[in-house]
mmCIF file of C-alpha atoms in Angstrom:
data_model
loop_
_atom_site.group_PDB
_atom_site.id
_atom_site.type_symbol
_atom_site.label_atom_id
_atom_site.label_comp_id
_atom_site.label_asym_id
_atom_site.label_seq_id
_atom_site.Cartn_x
_atom_site.Cartn_y
_atom_site.Cartn_z
ATOM 1 C CA MET A 22 -35.864 66.639 15.877
ATOM 2 C CA THR A 23 -32.934 65.199 13.141
ATOM 3 C CA ALA A 24 -29.504 64.433 14.210
ATOM 4 C CA PRO A 25 -26.713 67.176 12.503
ATOM 5 C CA THR A 26 -24.881 65.423 9.335
ATOM 6 C CA VAL A 27 -22.136 64.161 10.420
ATOM 7 C CA THR A 28 -19.503 64.886 7.693
ATOM 8 C CA PRO A 29 -16.690 62.098 7.363
ATOM 9 C CA THR A 30 -12.852 63.848 8.353
ATOM 10 C CA ARG A 31 -10.667 63.447 5.683
ATOM 11 C CA ARG A 32 -7.073 63.416 5.445
ATOM 12 C CA ARG A 33 -4.729 64.110 2.955
ATOM 13 C CA GLY A 34 -1.792 63.480 4.630
ATOM 14 C CA PRO A 35 -1.323 60.085 3.664
ATOM 15 C CA LEU A 36 -1.824 60.560 -0.241
ATOM 16 C CA VAL A 37 0.661 63.900 -0.137
ATOM 17 C CA LEU A 38 3.246 61.200 1.822
ATOM 18 C CA ILE A 39 2.759 58.102 -0.903
ATOM 19 C CA ASN A 40 3.370 61.032 -3.602
ATOM 20 C CA LEU A 41 6.209 62.908 -1.916
ATOM 21 C CA ALA A 42 7.698 59.647 -1.094
ATOM 22 C CA THR A 43 7.770 58.725 -5.232
ATOM 23 C CA LEU A 44 8.442 61.879 -5.931
ATOM 24 C CA LEU A 45 11.968 61.771 -3.695
ATOM 25 C CA SER A 46 12.642 58.136 -4.760
ATOM 26 C CA ALA A 47 12.279 58.317 -8.130
ATOM 27 C CA THR A 48 14.084 61.292 -8.764
ATOM 28 C CA GLY A 49 16.906 59.249 -7.361
ATOM 29 C CA ASN A 50 16.803 56.653 -9.630
ATOM 30 C CA GLY A 51 15.758 59.581 -12.465
ATOM 31 C CA ILE A 52 19.812 61.362 -11.517
ATOM 32 C CA THR A 53 21.376 57.658 -11.598
ATOM 33 C CA VAL A 54 20.162 57.398 -14.672
ATOM 34 C CA VAL A 55 22.459 59.883 -15.469
ATOM 35 C CA ALA A 56 25.525 59.100 -13.403
ATOM 36 C CA LEU A 57 25.832 55.547 -13.918
ATOM 37 C CA PRO A 58 26.812 55.879 -17.738
ATOM 38 C CA TRP A 59 28.631 59.271 -16.960
ATOM 39 C CA LEU A 60 30.744 57.564 -14.452
ATOM 40 C CA VAL A 61 31.729 54.270 -16.274
ATOM 41 C CA LEU A 62 33.381 56.868 -19.099
ATOM 42 C CA GLN A 63 34.655 58.148 -16.997
ATOM 43 C CA GLN A 64 36.502 55.432 -15.915
ATOM 44 C CA THR A 65 37.101 53.338 -19.276
ATOM 45 C CA GLY A 66 36.286 55.826 -22.025
ATOM 46 C CA ARG A 67 34.614 53.072 -23.919
ATOM 47 C CA ALA A 68 30.427 53.517 -24.566
ATOM 48 C CA THR A 69 30.311 49.324 -25.008
ATOM 49 C CA ASP A 70 31.275 49.267 -21.124
ATOM 50 C CA ALA A 71 27.826 52.241 -20.289
ATOM 51 C CA ALA A 72 25.916 49.618 -23.003
ATOM 52 C CA ILE A 73 27.018 46.609 -20.317
ATOM 53 C CA VAL A 74 26.433 48.612 -17.612
ATOM 54 C CA ALA A 75 23.182 49.603 -18.122
ATOM 55 C CA GLY A 76 22.005 46.733 -19.530
ATOM 56 C CA ALA A 77 23.012 45.030 -15.884
ATOM 57 C CA ALA A 78 20.355 48.019 -14.752
ATOM 58 C CA THR A 79 17.326 47.014 -16.950
ATOM 59 C CA LEU A 80 17.585 43.062 -17.139
ATOM 60 C CA PRO A 81 17.114 42.329 -12.807
ATOM 61 C CA LEU A 82 13.629 44.220 -13.647
ATOM 62 C CA LEU A 83 11.483 41.698 -15.461
ATOM 63 C CA LEU A 84 11.931 38.805 -12.576
ATOM 64 C CA SER A 85 12.175 41.580 -9.074
ATOM 65 C CA SER A 86 8.800 43.376 -11.006
ATOM 66 C CA LEU A 87 6.968 39.573 -11.590
ATOM 67 C CA PHE A 88 8.207 39.067 -7.827
ATOM 68 C CA SER A 89 7.684 41.984 -5.987
ATOM 69 C CA GLY A 90 4.549 42.612 -6.440
ATOM 70 C CA THR A 91 4.416 38.799 -3.884
ATOM 71 C CA VAL A 92 6.753 40.813 -1.355
ATOM 72 C CA VAL A 93 3.717 43.331 -0.941
ATOM 73 C CA ASP A 94 1.376 40.825 -0.259
ATOM 74 C CA ARG A 95 3.614 38.861 2.100
ATOM 75 C CA PHE A 96 4.941 41.505 4.743
ATOM 76 C CA GLY A 97 3.272 44.903 3.901
ATOM 77 C CA ARG A 98 3.254 47.391 1.493
ATOM 78 C CA ARG A 99 4.183 50.153 4.172
ATOM 79 C CA ARG A 100 7.369 48.027 5.390
ATOM 80 C CA THR A 101 8.139 46.565 2.237
ATOM 81 C CA SER A 102 8.058 50.676 0.461
ATOM 82 C CA LEU A 103 10.867 51.335 4.137
ATOM 83 C CA VAL A 104 12.821 48.202 2.799
ATOM 84 C CA SER A 105 13.191 48.631 -0.922
ATOM 85 C CA ASP A 106 14.094 52.382 -0.496
ATOM 86 C CA ALA A 107 16.795 50.991 2.159
ATOM 87 C CA LEU A 108 18.133 48.637 0.052
ATOM 88 C CA SER A 109 18.132 50.825 -3.528
ATOM 89 C CA GLY A 110 19.820 53.169 -0.877
ATOM 90 C CA ILE A 111 23.136 51.287 0.165
ATOM 91 C CA SER A 112 23.177 49.587 -3.226
ATOM 92 C CA VAL A 113 24.041 53.163 -4.297
ATOM 93 C CA ALA A 114 26.111 54.364 -1.779
ATOM 94 C CA LEU A 115 28.484 51.441 -2.204
ATOM 95 C CA ILE A 116 29.070 53.050 -4.814
ATOM 96 C CA PRO A 117 31.426 55.837 -3.998
ATOM 97 C CA VAL A 118 32.300 53.847 -0.762
ATOM 98 C CA MET A 119 34.299 51.093 -3.568
ATOM 99 C CA ALA A 120 35.495 53.996 -5.123
ATOM 100 C CA ALA A 121 36.960 55.872 -2.509
ATOM 101 C CA THR A 122 38.383 52.047 -0.948
ATOM 102 C CA VAL A 123 38.618 49.451 -3.779
ATOM 103 C CA GLY A 124 38.572 50.938 -6.366
ATOM 104 C CA LEU A 125 35.663 50.651 -9.450
ATOM 105 C CA SER A 126 35.661 48.477 -12.494
ATOM 106 C CA VAL A 127 32.718 47.368 -14.673
ATOM 107 C CA PRO A 128 32.077 44.377 -13.162
ATOM 108 C CA LEU A 129 31.629 45.989 -10.263
ATOM 109 C CA LEU A 130 29.649 49.233 -11.317
ATOM 110 C CA ALA A 131 27.238 46.023 -13.186
ATOM 111 C CA ALA A 132 26.820 44.264 -10.107
ATOM 112 C CA LEU A 133 25.677 47.173 -7.984
ATOM 113 C CA ALA A 134 23.602 48.460 -10.801
ATOM 114 C CA ALA A 135 21.587 45.277 -11.504
ATOM 115 C CA LEU A 136 21.174 45.201 -7.547
ATOM 116 C CA GLY A 137 19.696 48.441 -7.206
ATOM 117 C CA ALA A 138 17.622 47.962 -9.954
ATOM 118 C CA ALA A 139 16.742 44.445 -8.649
ATOM 119 C CA PHE A 140 14.784 46.472 -5.272
ATOM 120 C CA ASP A 141 12.895 49.163 -6.753
ATOM 121 C CA PRO A 142 9.891 47.481 -8.501
ATOM 122 C CA ALA A 143 8.685 46.071 -5.202
ATOM 123 C CA GLY A 144 8.880 50.131 -3.249
ATOM 124 C CA ILE A 145 6.714 51.107 -6.363
ATOM 125 C CA ALA A 146 4.234 48.686 -6.471
ATOM 126 C CA ALA A 147 3.934 49.024 -2.228
ATOM 127 C CA ARG A 148 3.272 52.773 -3.383
ATOM 128 C CA GLU A 149 0.622 51.648 -5.948
ATOM 129 C CA SER A 150 -1.104 49.562 -3.941
ATOM 130 C CA MET A 151 -1.489 52.052 -1.109
ATOM 131 C CA LEU A 152 -3.139 54.528 -3.285
ATOM 132 C CA PRO A 153 -6.890 53.703 -3.011
ATOM 133 C CA ALA A 154 -6.853 54.172 0.682
ATOM 134 C CA ALA A 155 -4.799 57.114 0.821
ATOM 135 C CA ALA A 156 -7.638 58.668 -1.944
ATOM 136 C CA LYS A 157 -10.427 57.153 0.191
ATOM 137 C CA ASP A 158 -9.040 59.077 3.454
ATOM 138 C CA ALA A 159 -8.918 62.258 1.123
ATOM 139 C CA GLY A 160 -12.346 61.962 -0.035
ATOM 140 C CA TRP A 161 -10.765 61.748 -4.153
ATOM 141 C CA THR A 162 -11.601 60.128 -6.702
ATOM 142 C CA LEU A 163 -9.294 57.003 -7.802
ATOM 143 C CA ASP A 164 -8.570 58.510 -11.119
ATOM 144 C CA ARG A 165 -7.802 61.924 -9.294
ATOM 145 C CA SER A 166 -5.466 60.054 -7.434
ATOM 146 C CA ASN A 167 -4.091 58.054 -10.372
ATOM 147 C CA SER A 168 -3.319 61.463 -12.352
ATOM 148 C CA LEU A 169 -1.650 62.798 -9.568
ATOM 149 C CA TYR A 170 0.670 59.793 -9.054
ATOM 150 C CA GLU A 171 1.383 59.713 -12.884
ATOM 151 C CA ALA A 172 2.434 63.091 -13.225
ATOM 152 C CA ASN A 173 4.229 63.288 -10.483
ATOM 153 C CA TYR A 174 6.643 59.980 -11.311
ATOM 154 C CA ASN A 175 6.816 61.484 -14.889
ATOM 155 C CA VAL A 176 7.779 65.586 -12.969
ATOM 156 C CA ALA A 177 10.653 63.302 -11.394
ATOM 157 C CA TYR A 178 11.983 61.362 -14.455
ATOM 158 C CA LEU A 179 11.859 64.977 -15.991
ATOM 159 C CA ILE A 180 13.689 66.766 -13.509
ATOM 160 C CA GLY A 181 16.049 63.851 -12.124
ATOM 161 C CA PRO A 182 18.367 63.241 -15.072
ATOM 162 C CA GLY A 183 18.554 66.955 -15.319
ATOM 163 C CA VAL A 184 19.365 67.330 -11.834
ATOM 164 C CA GLY A 185 22.219 64.871 -12.837
ATOM 165 C CA GLY A 186 24.425 66.654 -15.220
ATOM 166 C CA VAL A 187 24.400 69.635 -12.693
ATOM 167 C CA LEU A 188 25.667 67.310 -9.706
ATOM 168 C CA ILE A 189 28.248 65.687 -11.558
ATOM 169 C CA ALA A 190 29.350 69.321 -13.990
ATOM 170 C CA MET A 191 29.729 70.350 -9.897
ATOM 171 C CA ILE A 192 30.667 68.224 -7.610
ATOM 172 C CA GLY A 193 31.629 64.886 -10.061
ATOM 173 C CA ALA A 194 29.569 61.880 -10.853
ATOM 174 C CA VAL A 195 31.090 59.855 -7.588
ATOM 175 C CA ASN A 196 29.782 61.777 -5.104
ATOM 176 C CA THR A 197 26.545 62.620 -7.308
ATOM 177 C CA LEU A 198 25.943 59.691 -5.957
ATOM 178 C CA TRP A 199 25.638 60.362 -2.695
ATOM 179 C CA VAL A 200 22.487 62.618 -3.711
ATOM 180 C CA THR A 201 20.879 60.103 -5.202
ATOM 181 C CA SER A 202 21.073 57.938 -1.623
ATOM 182 C CA ALA A 203 19.939 60.694 0.683
ATOM 183 C CA CYS A 204 17.120 60.794 -2.260
ATOM 184 C CA PHE A 205 16.023 56.960 -1.131
ATOM 185 C CA LEU A 206 16.767 58.602 2.414
ATOM 186 C CA LEU A 207 13.955 60.981 2.560
ATOM 187 C CA SER A 208 12.067 58.873 0.774
ATOM 188 C CA ILE A 209 12.739 56.533 3.564
ATOM 189 C CA ALA A 210 11.678 59.104 6.369
ATOM 190 C CA THR A 211 8.810 60.338 4.180
ATOM 191 C CA ILE A 212 7.162 57.080 4.820
ATOM 192 C CA ALA A 213 8.108 55.985 7.946
ATOM 193 C CA PHE A 214 5.518 58.919 8.950
ATOM 194 C CA LEU A 215 2.779 57.430 6.986
ATOM 195 C CA ARG A 216 -0.116 56.199 8.901
ATOM 196 C CA LEU A 217 -3.032 54.086 6.766
ATOM 197 C CA GLU A 218 -5.768 51.815 7.026
ATOM 198 C CA GLY A 219 -4.368 48.434 4.774
ATOM 199 C CA ALA A 220 -0.871 49.295 4.864
ATOM 200 C CA GLY A 221 1.141 46.754 7.858
ATOM 201 C CA LEU A 222 0.872 43.640 7.755
ATOM 202 C CA PRO A 223 -1.643 41.398 5.498
ATOM 203 C CA ASP A 224 -3.737 39.151 7.669
ATOM 204 C CA ARG A 225 -2.340 35.457 8.130
ATOM 205 C CA GLU A 226 -5.063 33.803 6.317
ATOM 206 C CA THR A 227 -4.270 36.467 2.641
ATOM 207 C CA ARG A 228 -0.557 35.956 2.454
ATOM 208 C CA PRO A 229 0.227 34.125 -0.012
ATOM 209 C CA GLU A 230 2.240 30.809 1.344
ATOM 210 C CA SER A 231 5.708 31.434 -0.575
ATOM 211 C CA MET A 232 7.361 33.941 -2.952
ATOM 212 C CA TRP A 233 6.718 31.341 -5.510
ATOM 213 C CA THR A 234 2.642 30.102 -5.024
ATOM 214 C CA GLY A 235 1.953 33.770 -4.174
ATOM 215 C CA THR A 236 3.390 34.917 -8.138
ATOM 216 C CA LEU A 237 1.464 32.396 -9.472
ATOM 217 C CA GLU A 238 -1.863 33.479 -8.417
ATOM 218 C CA GLY A 239 -1.006 36.617 -9.293
ATOM 219 C CA LEU A 240 -0.083 35.734 -12.683
ATOM 220 C CA LYS A 241 -3.255 33.128 -13.091
ATOM 221 C CA PHE A 242 -5.385 36.085 -12.090
ATOM 222 C CA VAL A 243 -4.761 39.056 -14.532
ATOM 223 C CA TRP A 244 -4.456 35.767 -16.923
ATOM 224 C CA HIS A 245 -8.206 35.211 -16.079
ATOM 225 C CA ASN A 246 -9.391 39.087 -15.628
ATOM 226 C CA ARG A 247 -10.269 39.641 -19.835
ATOM 227 C CA LEU A 248 -9.431 43.080 -19.024
ATOM 228 C CA LEU A 249 -6.257 42.694 -16.999
ATOM 229 C CA ARG A 250 -4.578 40.082 -19.777
ATOM 230 C CA THR A 251 -6.090 42.649 -22.980
ATOM 231 C CA LEU A 252 -4.345 45.782 -20.994
ATOM 232 C CA ALA A 253 -1.223 43.296 -20.178
ATOM 233 C CA LEU A 254 -1.166 41.868 -23.370
ATOM 234 C CA VAL A 255 -1.342 45.443 -24.928
ATOM 235 C CA ASP A 256 0.705 46.696 -23.412
ATOM 236 C CA MET A 257 3.656 44.776 -23.932
ATOM 237 C CA ALA A 258 3.081 44.995 -27.791
ATOM 238 C CA VAL A 259 3.422 48.690 -27.773
ATOM 239 C CA VAL A 260 6.051 49.210 -25.504
ATOM 240 C CA ALA A 261 8.012 46.543 -27.860
ATOM 241 C CA LEU A 262 7.627 49.172 -30.509
ATOM 242 C CA TYR A 263 7.974 52.316 -28.987
ATOM 243 C CA MET A 264 10.280 51.942 -26.512
ATOM 244 C CA PRO A 265 13.273 51.483 -29.017
ATOM 245 C CA VAL A 266 12.530 54.686 -30.487
ATOM 246 C CA GLU A 267 13.316 56.422 -27.405
ATOM 247 C CA SER A 268 16.482 54.307 -26.540
ATOM 248 C CA VAL A 269 17.517 53.622 -29.923
ATOM 249 C CA LEU A 270 16.309 55.348 -33.026
ATOM 250 C CA PHE A 271 16.131 58.696 -31.498
ATOM 251 C CA PRO A 272 20.320 58.352 -29.901
ATOM 252 C CA THR A 273 21.142 57.129 -33.207
ATOM 253 C CA TYR A 274 19.096 59.756 -35.312
ATOM 254 C CA PHE A 275 20.588 62.900 -33.541
ATOM 255 C CA THR A 276 24.103 60.923 -32.956
ATOM 256 C CA GLU A 277 24.792 61.107 -36.737
ATOM 257 C CA LEU A 278 23.523 64.504 -36.950
ATOM 258 C CA GLY A 279 25.771 65.032 -34.141
ATOM 259 C CA GLN A 280 22.982 67.397 -32.291
ATOM 260 C CA PRO A 281 22.840 65.639 -28.835
ATOM 261 C CA ALA A 282 21.002 68.273 -27.497
ATOM 262 C CA GLN A 283 18.457 67.928 -29.849
ATOM 263 C CA LEU A 284 17.434 64.557 -28.076
ATOM 264 C CA GLY A 285 17.573 65.684 -25.289
ATOM 265 C CA TRP A 286 14.775 68.584 -26.325
ATOM 266 C CA VAL A 287 12.353 65.776 -27.754
ATOM 267 C CA LEU A 288 12.818 63.448 -24.877
ATOM 268 C CA MET A 289 12.172 66.472 -22.636
ATOM 269 C CA ALA A 290 9.123 67.388 -25.004
ATOM 270 C CA MET A 291 7.512 63.821 -24.383
ATOM 271 C CA ALA A 292 8.147 63.970 -20.647
ATOM 272 C CA VAL A 293 5.976 67.586 -20.713
ATOM 273 C CA GLY A 294 3.334 66.258 -22.760
ATOM 274 C CA GLY A 295 2.691 62.901 -20.295
ATOM 275 C CA VAL A 296 2.007 65.338 -17.233
ATOM 276 C CA ILE A 297 0.251 67.611 -18.535
ATOM 277 C CA GLY A 298 -1.826 64.293 -20.368
ATOM 278 C CA ALA A 299 -1.431 62.566 -16.863
ATOM 279 C CA LEU A 300 -3.023 65.827 -15.069
ATOM 280 C CA ALA A 301 -5.828 66.911 -17.734
ATOM 281 C CA TYR A 302 -6.944 62.687 -17.169
ATOM 282 C CA GLY A 303 -7.538 63.678 -13.466
ATOM 283 C CA ALA A 304 -10.090 66.579 -15.215
ATOM 284 C CA LEU A 305 -11.497 64.425 -18.370
ATOM 285 C CA ALA A 306 -12.459 61.340 -16.309
ATOM 286 C CA SER A 307 -16.125 62.044 -14.717
ATOM 287 C CA ARG A 308 -16.650 63.839 -18.832
ATOM 288 C CA VAL A 309 -14.662 61.189 -21.279
ATOM 289 C CA ARG A 310 -14.560 57.757 -21.501
ATOM 290 C CA ARG A 311 -11.924 56.014 -20.235
ATOM 291 C CA ARG A 312 -11.976 53.494 -23.487
ATOM 292 C CA THR A 313 -11.654 56.763 -25.859
ATOM 293 C CA LEU A 314 -9.179 57.745 -23.914
ATOM 294 C CA MET A 315 -7.672 54.114 -24.266
ATOM 295 C CA LEU A 316 -8.040 53.991 -27.448
ATOM 296 C CA LEU A 317 -7.201 58.213 -28.712
ATOM 297 C CA ALA A 318 -4.115 56.797 -26.386
ATOM 298 C CA VAL A 319 -2.621 53.935 -29.113
ATOM 299 C CA SER A 320 -4.254 55.280 -32.503
ATOM 300 C CA ALA A 321 -2.834 58.504 -32.303
ATOM 301 C CA LEU A 322 0.728 56.377 -31.021
ATOM 302 C CA GLY A 323 0.833 55.115 -34.046
ATOM 303 C CA ALA A 324 -0.196 58.192 -36.162
ATOM 304 C CA CYS A 325 2.613 60.046 -34.788
ATOM 305 C CA MET A 326 5.249 57.543 -35.158
ATOM 306 C CA VAL A 327 4.291 57.396 -38.805
ATOM 307 C CA GLY A 328 4.785 61.252 -38.967
ATOM 308 C CA MET A 329 8.378 60.955 -36.875
ATOM 309 C CA ALA A 330 9.494 58.179 -39.541
ATOM 310 C CA PHE A 331 9.663 60.619 -42.146
ATOM 311 C CA LEU A 332 11.968 62.341 -40.471
ATOM 312 C CA PRO A 333 11.122 65.889 -40.434
ATOM 313 C CA PRO A 334 12.539 68.507 -39.538
ATOM 314 C CA LEU A 335 12.753 69.445 -35.567
ATOM 315 C CA TRP A 336 9.736 71.757 -34.951
ATOM 316 C CA VAL A 337 7.783 68.731 -36.635
ATOM 317 C CA THR A 338 9.101 66.622 -34.296
ATOM 318 C CA LEU A 339 8.889 68.338 -31.656
ATOM 319 C CA THR A 340 5.290 68.935 -31.926
ATOM 320 C CA LEU A 341 4.683 65.030 -32.239
ATOM 321 C CA ALA A 342 7.302 64.211 -29.443
ATOM 322 C CA LEU A 343 4.458 66.444 -27.341
ATOM 323 C CA MET A 344 1.479 65.038 -28.698
ATOM 324 C CA VAL A 345 2.827 61.353 -27.917
ATOM 325 C CA GLY A 346 3.318 62.374 -24.339
ATOM 326 C CA LEU A 347 -0.273 64.077 -23.870
ATOM 327 C CA VAL A 348 -1.848 61.228 -25.015
ATOM 328 C CA PHE A 349 -0.171 58.914 -22.994
ATOM 329 C CA GLY A 350 -0.134 60.421 -20.120
ATOM 330 C CA PRO A 351 -3.613 59.604 -19.157
ATOM 331 C CA VAL A 352 -2.867 55.612 -19.845
ATOM 332 C CA GLY A 353 -1.414 54.779 -16.578
ATOM 333 C CA PRO A 354 -3.724 56.391 -14.646
ATOM 334 C CA ILE A 355 -6.425 54.468 -16.379
ATOM 335 C CA ALA A 356 -3.767 51.359 -16.227
ATOM 336 C CA ASN A 357 -3.747 52.201 -12.338
ATOM 337 C CA TYR A 358 -7.443 52.015 -11.974
ATOM 338 C CA ALA A 359 -8.297 48.312 -13.714
ATOM 339 C CA MET A 360 -5.773 47.649 -11.705
ATOM 340 C CA GLN A 361 -7.110 48.713 -8.160
ATOM 341 C CA THR A 362 -10.994 47.797 -9.263
ATOM 342 C CA ARG A 363 -10.818 44.591 -10.515
ATOM 343 C CA SER A 364 -7.762 42.937 -8.255
ATOM 344 C CA PRO A 365 -8.851 42.226 -4.551
ATOM 345 C CA GLU A 366 -7.558 43.904 -1.465
ATOM 346 C CA HIS A 367 -5.095 41.227 -0.674
ATOM 347 C CA MET A 368 -3.763 40.516 -4.033
ATOM 348 C CA ARG A 369 -3.237 44.093 -5.547
ATOM 349 C CA GLY A 370 0.063 44.243 -4.875
ATOM 350 C CA ARG A 371 0.663 40.794 -6.903
ATOM 351 C CA VAL A 372 -2.003 42.259 -9.311
ATOM 352 C CA VAL A 373 -0.080 45.603 -9.831
ATOM 353 C CA GLY A 374 3.693 43.030 -10.113
ATOM 354 C CA VAL A 375 2.570 41.326 -12.832
ATOM 355 C CA MET A 376 0.886 44.356 -15.118
ATOM 356 C CA THR A 377 4.362 46.128 -14.569
ATOM 357 C CA SER A 378 6.882 43.398 -15.319
ATOM 358 C CA THR A 379 4.970 42.459 -18.665
ATOM 359 C CA ALA A 380 6.502 45.801 -19.918
ATOM 360 C CA TYR A 381 9.940 44.717 -18.211
ATOM 361 C CA ALA A 382 9.221 41.669 -20.931
ATOM 362 C CA ALA A 383 8.609 43.465 -23.846
ATOM 363 C CA GLY A 384 11.117 46.594 -23.619
ATOM 364 C CA PRO A 385 14.094 44.114 -24.337
ATOM 365 C CA LEU A 386 12.207 42.567 -27.466
ATOM 366 C CA GLY A 387 12.216 45.703 -29.105
ATOM 367 C CA TYR A 388 16.244 46.352 -28.565
ATOM 368 C CA LEU A 389 16.340 43.560 -30.038
ATOM 369 C CA LEU A 390 14.897 43.865 -33.151
ATOM 370 C CA THR A 391 15.984 46.968 -33.555
ATOM 371 C CA GLY A 392 19.415 47.076 -33.376
ATOM 372 C CA PRO A 393 19.936 44.430 -36.904
ATOM 373 C CA LEU A 394 17.109 46.640 -38.286
ATOM 374 C CA ILE A 395 18.907 49.479 -38.248
ATOM 375 C CA ASP A 396 22.327 48.114 -39.334
ATOM 376 C CA ALA A 397 20.119 46.112 -42.148
ATOM 377 C CA VAL A 398 17.744 48.815 -43.451
ATOM 378 C CA GLY A 399 18.699 52.125 -41.813
ATOM 379 C CA ILE A 400 16.800 54.717 -39.273
ATOM 380 C CA GLU A 401 13.992 55.669 -41.311
ATOM 381 C CA THR A 402 12.566 52.331 -42.637
ATOM 382 C CA THR A 403 13.053 50.835 -39.413
ATOM 383 C CA PHE A 404 10.731 53.872 -38.025
ATOM 384 C CA PHE A 405 8.271 52.329 -40.538
ATOM 385 C CA VAL A 406 8.362 48.778 -39.726
ATOM 386 C CA LEU A 407 8.149 49.875 -35.585
ATOM 387 C CA ALA A 408 5.008 52.298 -36.186
ATOM 388 C CA ILE A 409 3.183 50.326 -38.086
ATOM 389 C CA PRO A 410 2.347 47.808 -36.693
ATOM 390 C CA VAL A 411 1.682 50.183 -33.994
ATOM 391 C CA CYS A 412 -1.109 50.903 -35.747
ATOM 392 C CA VAL A 413 -2.682 48.056 -36.757
ATOM 393 C CA ILE A 414 -2.555 47.343 -32.706
ATOM 394 C CA GLY A 415 -4.160 50.702 -32.363
ATOM 395 C CA ALA A 416 -7.349 50.016 -35.147
ATOM 396 C CA VAL A 417 -7.372 46.513 -33.228
ATOM 397 C CA CYS A 418 -8.018 48.118 -29.799
ATOM 398 C CA PHE A 419 -11.856 49.539 -31.227
ATOM 399 C CA ALA A 420 -12.746 45.818 -31.693
ATOM 400 C CA LEU A 421 -11.297 44.573 -28.172
ATOM 401 C CA PRO A 422 -14.721 44.100 -26.427
ATOM 402 C CA ALA A 423 -12.098 43.386 -22.906
ATOM 403 C CA LEU A 424 -11.828 47.876 -23.233
ATOM 404 C CA ARG A 425 -15.345 48.298 -22.446
ATOM 405 C CA GLU A 426 -15.207 46.998 -19.149
ATOM 406 C CA LEU A 427 -13.075 50.257 -18.048
ATOM 407 C CA ASP A 428 -16.288 52.316 -17.803
ATOM 408 C CA ARG A 429 -18.103 50.114 -15.916
#
């Protein structure tokens, strides 16, 4: 008599909780992206001041993301997620508190924006590090869980700014920040219910000795792993060349046209394409090689940027923006897969932190190049200066042997 087959119990709860917490936290950040500049403009009416506050919110991300993985690996994934959201929520809540008591100034807003941004990467790294265990509990593949996670993250940044704009119109910019704090509070409540293997305090023998040595270990590991090093360098180059398109070139172009609404449509088309592309990856991963999708993403991005550089009619630009999102949607899940499968369990946080920091480092480099170029040679020429190197990177990627490891 044969023994009955025991079917392992599948628990989708942890995967649901991680995605819900990510949605809440990222939506809160998406609301802040709109509310803070609006608040500064209400206070001073000067766009320069809004740029100062926005810059203060992005500069800390480089260092904090670099060290965030060491925090995760030293103090535990679940605890880091809880503390990160708590500190982010408090820093945002301080803005309406200060507005009601001592009043707001640009330096104070810049300091609070920097403080809030500094805590975010640790929470992101913590939740990404928990995905493999949650996928295992749910009986999902890593590709499917990463696809849902990245699509969920894109949805948050799609709805967050829209919700922020509506709330500002209804209750004002200061009170809108209370809603952001509530998003972080709900994220904390969500993770508080999470019970997952490997999410607690790491074993003493596997913890980093210090923040500095742990971060150095993460940097060395990524550099000596051929696939992770290649992905980090390609991502860094592409981000440096592409991010100014969304943040500098298109805003300048549509401002000169006097059509700010069209800028919103273009950015929304990219976000929608990103959501669809990330979700599609979950279905395509078992049929199409990851390397093929990666090559398609970088090559198509370069081609779309060249098309945009001609400053075509709006419907063409919208089509190209949607295509950019579609082809690049799978890149996030693919990068997550590489980090999850190439890093030891006890170093996963540090690997995620180091890989994330390369993208944060690249953005400012692109901005420094783009602003002076626009002033010197104009929008169209600057577009080509950025687009052609992306095409070259796409061609080079075909010859990189490390990318073949994505399918091993």
